[in-house]
Amino acid sequence: LYYSAGLSDPDIDNVIRSMRVGVARTDHPTEVFIDQSNSAPLLPYNFDPRSGTAAGVVGADVFRDDDGKLYIYFQMLPPGHPSSIYVKE
């Protein structure tokens, strides 16, 4: 399960900028999901090159190509700027 969550961070002045993507797993969907991020988010807040500002990261999804390669798609939310969709291998 890929999830988005905001962190309480005194160094980040905007709740949107604090958004990160983590990953959790379970053996069965009715059981407890265990965070797999090992105290670091899968996708931390980041610098958005289009807006030139720090941006939160939300809405992750994974795509497996025909060759088996995995890609993660996510949205960056720079406050006061249009959001952008990105992909990482």
PDB file of C-alpha atoms in Angstrom:
ATOM      1  CA  LEU A   1       0.000   0.000   0.000  1.00  0.00           C
ATOM      2  CA  TYR A   2       1.400   3.384  -1.001  1.00  0.00           C
ATOM      3  CA  TYR A   3       0.108   6.176   1.220  1.00  0.00           C
ATOM      4  CA  SER A   4       0.538   9.928   1.656  1.00  0.00           C
ATOM      5  CA  ALA A   5       1.007  11.535   5.052  1.00  0.00           C
ATOM      6  CA  GLY A   6       2.045  14.905   6.390  1.00  0.00           C
ATOM      7  CA  LEU A   7       4.705  15.049   9.048  1.00  0.00           C
ATOM      8  CA  SER A   8       4.971  17.479  11.906  1.00  0.00           C
ATOM      9  CA  ASP A   9       8.268  19.168  11.093  1.00  0.00           C
ATOM     10  CA  PRO A  10       9.197  22.563  12.567  1.00  0.00           C
ATOM     11  CA  ASP A  11      11.575  23.190   9.654  1.00  0.00           C
ATOM     12  CA  ILE A  12       8.732  23.026   7.116  1.00  0.00           C
ATOM     13  CA  ASP A  13       6.490  26.089   7.086  1.00  0.00           C
ATOM     14  CA  ASN A  14       3.598  24.631   5.106  1.00  0.00           C
ATOM     15  CA  VAL A  15       1.584  21.440   5.668  1.00  0.00           C
ATOM     16  CA  ILE A  16       1.489  20.730   1.912  1.00  0.00           C
ATOM     17  CA  ARG A  17       5.278  20.825   1.785  1.00  0.00           C
ATOM     18  CA  SER A  18       5.407  18.230   4.579  1.00  0.00           C
ATOM     19  CA  MET A  19       3.511  15.607   2.534  1.00  0.00           C
ATOM     20  CA  ARG A  20       5.483  12.461   1.768  1.00  0.00           C
ATOM     21  CA  VAL A  21       4.790   9.024   0.328  1.00  0.00           C
ATOM     22  CA  GLY A  22       5.401   5.865   2.327  1.00  0.00           C
ATOM     23  CA  VAL A  23       4.788   2.185   1.766  1.00  0.00           C
ATOM     24  CA  ALA A  24       3.186  -0.381   4.066  1.00  0.00           C
ATOM     25  CA  ARG A  25       2.414  -4.063   3.579  1.00  0.00           C
ATOM     26  CA  THR A  26       0.338  -6.827   5.056  1.00  0.00           C
ATOM     27  CA  ASP A  27      -0.225 -10.512   4.378  1.00  0.00           C
ATOM     28  CA  HIS A  28      -3.994  -9.985   4.254  1.00  0.00           C
ATOM     29  CA  PRO A  29      -6.054  -6.824   3.620  1.00  0.00           C
ATOM     30  CA  THR A  30      -8.030  -7.220   6.866  1.00  0.00           C
ATOM     31  CA  GLU A  31      -4.839  -7.401   8.961  1.00  0.00           C
ATOM     32  CA  VAL A  32      -2.654  -4.560  10.209  1.00  0.00           C
ATOM     33  CA  PHE A  33      -0.444  -2.866   7.609  1.00  0.00           C
ATOM     34  CA  ILE A  34       3.200  -2.507   8.670  1.00  0.00           C
ATOM     35  CA  ASP A  35       5.131   0.544   7.514  1.00  0.00           C
ATOM     36  CA  GLN A  36       8.097  -0.476   5.345  1.00  0.00           C
ATOM     37  CA  SER A  37       9.701   2.952   5.177  1.00  0.00           C
ATOM     38  CA  ASN A  38      12.212   2.260   7.987  1.00  0.00           C
ATOM     39  CA  SER A  39      11.783   5.781   9.418  1.00  0.00           C
ATOM     40  CA  ALA A  40      12.421   7.404   6.020  1.00  0.00           C
ATOM     41  CA  PRO A  41       9.647   8.018   3.487  1.00  0.00           C
ATOM     42  CA  LEU A  42       9.752   6.322   0.103  1.00  0.00           C
ATOM     43  CA  LEU A  43       9.322   9.739  -1.549  1.00  0.00           C
ATOM     44  CA  PRO A  44      10.201  12.662   0.762  1.00  0.00           C
ATOM     45  CA  TYR A  45       9.106  16.217   0.122  1.00  0.00           C
ATOM     46  CA  ASN A  46      11.261  17.543  -2.642  1.00  0.00           C
ATOM     47  CA  PHE A  47      12.229  20.477  -4.833  1.00  0.00           C
ATOM     48  CA  ASP A  48       9.811  20.927  -7.721  1.00  0.00           C
ATOM     49  CA  PRO A  49      11.802  22.111 -10.767  1.00  0.00           C
ATOM     50  CA  ARG A  50       8.727  23.567 -12.501  1.00  0.00           C
ATOM     51  CA  SER A  51       7.770  25.903  -9.652  1.00  0.00           C
ATOM     52  CA  GLY A  52      11.237  26.408  -8.163  1.00  0.00           C
ATOM     53  CA  THR A  53       9.991  25.691  -4.648  1.00  0.00           C
ATOM     54  CA  ALA A  54       9.757  22.871  -2.116  1.00  0.00           C
ATOM     55  CA  ALA A  55       6.753  20.648  -2.722  1.00  0.00           C
ATOM     56  CA  GLY A  56       4.878  17.877  -0.954  1.00  0.00           C
ATOM     57  CA  VAL A  57       4.558  14.484  -2.619  1.00  0.00           C
ATOM     58  CA  VAL A  58       1.206  12.615  -2.833  1.00  0.00           C
ATOM     59  CA  GLY A  59      -0.832  10.209  -4.931  1.00  0.00           C
ATOM     60  CA  ALA A  60       1.744   7.525  -5.635  1.00  0.00           C
ATOM     61  CA  ASP A  61       0.990   4.517  -7.803  1.00  0.00           C
ATOM     62  CA  VAL A  62       3.222   1.841  -9.301  1.00  0.00           C
ATOM     63  CA  PHE A  63       3.283   0.600 -12.888  1.00  0.00           C
ATOM     64  CA  ARG A  64       5.026  -2.621 -13.974  1.00  0.00           C
ATOM     65  CA  ASP A  65       6.176  -2.517 -17.602  1.00  0.00           C
ATOM     66  CA  ASP A  66       6.085  -5.570 -19.895  1.00  0.00           C
ATOM     67  CA  ASP A  67       9.807  -6.083 -19.240  1.00  0.00           C
ATOM     68  CA  GLY A  68       9.161  -6.245 -15.472  1.00  0.00           C
ATOM     69  CA  LYS A  69      10.631  -2.821 -14.726  1.00  0.00           C
ATOM     70  CA  LEU A  70       8.759  -0.888 -12.018  1.00  0.00           C
ATOM     71  CA  TYR A  71       7.923   2.803 -12.197  1.00  0.00           C
ATOM     72  CA  ILE A  72       6.373   4.956  -9.492  1.00  0.00           C
ATOM     73  CA  TYR A  73       4.181   7.869 -10.492  1.00  0.00           C
ATOM     74  CA  PHE A  74       3.524  10.680  -8.021  1.00  0.00           C
ATOM     75  CA  GLN A  75       2.220  14.209  -7.820  1.00  0.00           C
ATOM     76  CA  MET A  76       4.190  17.147  -6.407  1.00  0.00           C
ATOM     77  CA  LEU A  77       2.202  19.917  -4.697  1.00  0.00           C
ATOM     78  CA  PRO A  78       4.148  23.183  -4.587  1.00  0.00           C
ATOM     79  CA  PRO A  79       2.095  25.711  -2.554  1.00  0.00           C
ATOM     80  CA  GLY A  80       0.692  28.469  -4.752  1.00  0.00           C
ATOM     81  CA  HIS A  81       1.739  26.768  -8.001  1.00  0.00           C
ATOM     82  CA  PRO A  82       0.140  24.194 -10.333  1.00  0.00           C
ATOM     83  CA  SER A  83       0.884  20.607  -9.363  1.00  0.00           C
ATOM     84  CA  SER A  84       3.024  18.341 -11.536  1.00  0.00           C
ATOM     85  CA  ILE A  85       3.042  14.594 -12.184  1.00  0.00           C
ATOM     86  CA  TYR A  86       6.416  12.827 -12.146  1.00  0.00           C
ATOM     87  CA  VAL A  87       7.700   9.284 -12.655  1.00  0.00           C
ATOM     88  CA  LYS A  88      10.750   7.500 -11.261  1.00  0.00           C
ATOM     89  CA  GLU A  89      12.175   4.130 -12.238  1.00  0.00           C
TER      90      GLU A  89
END
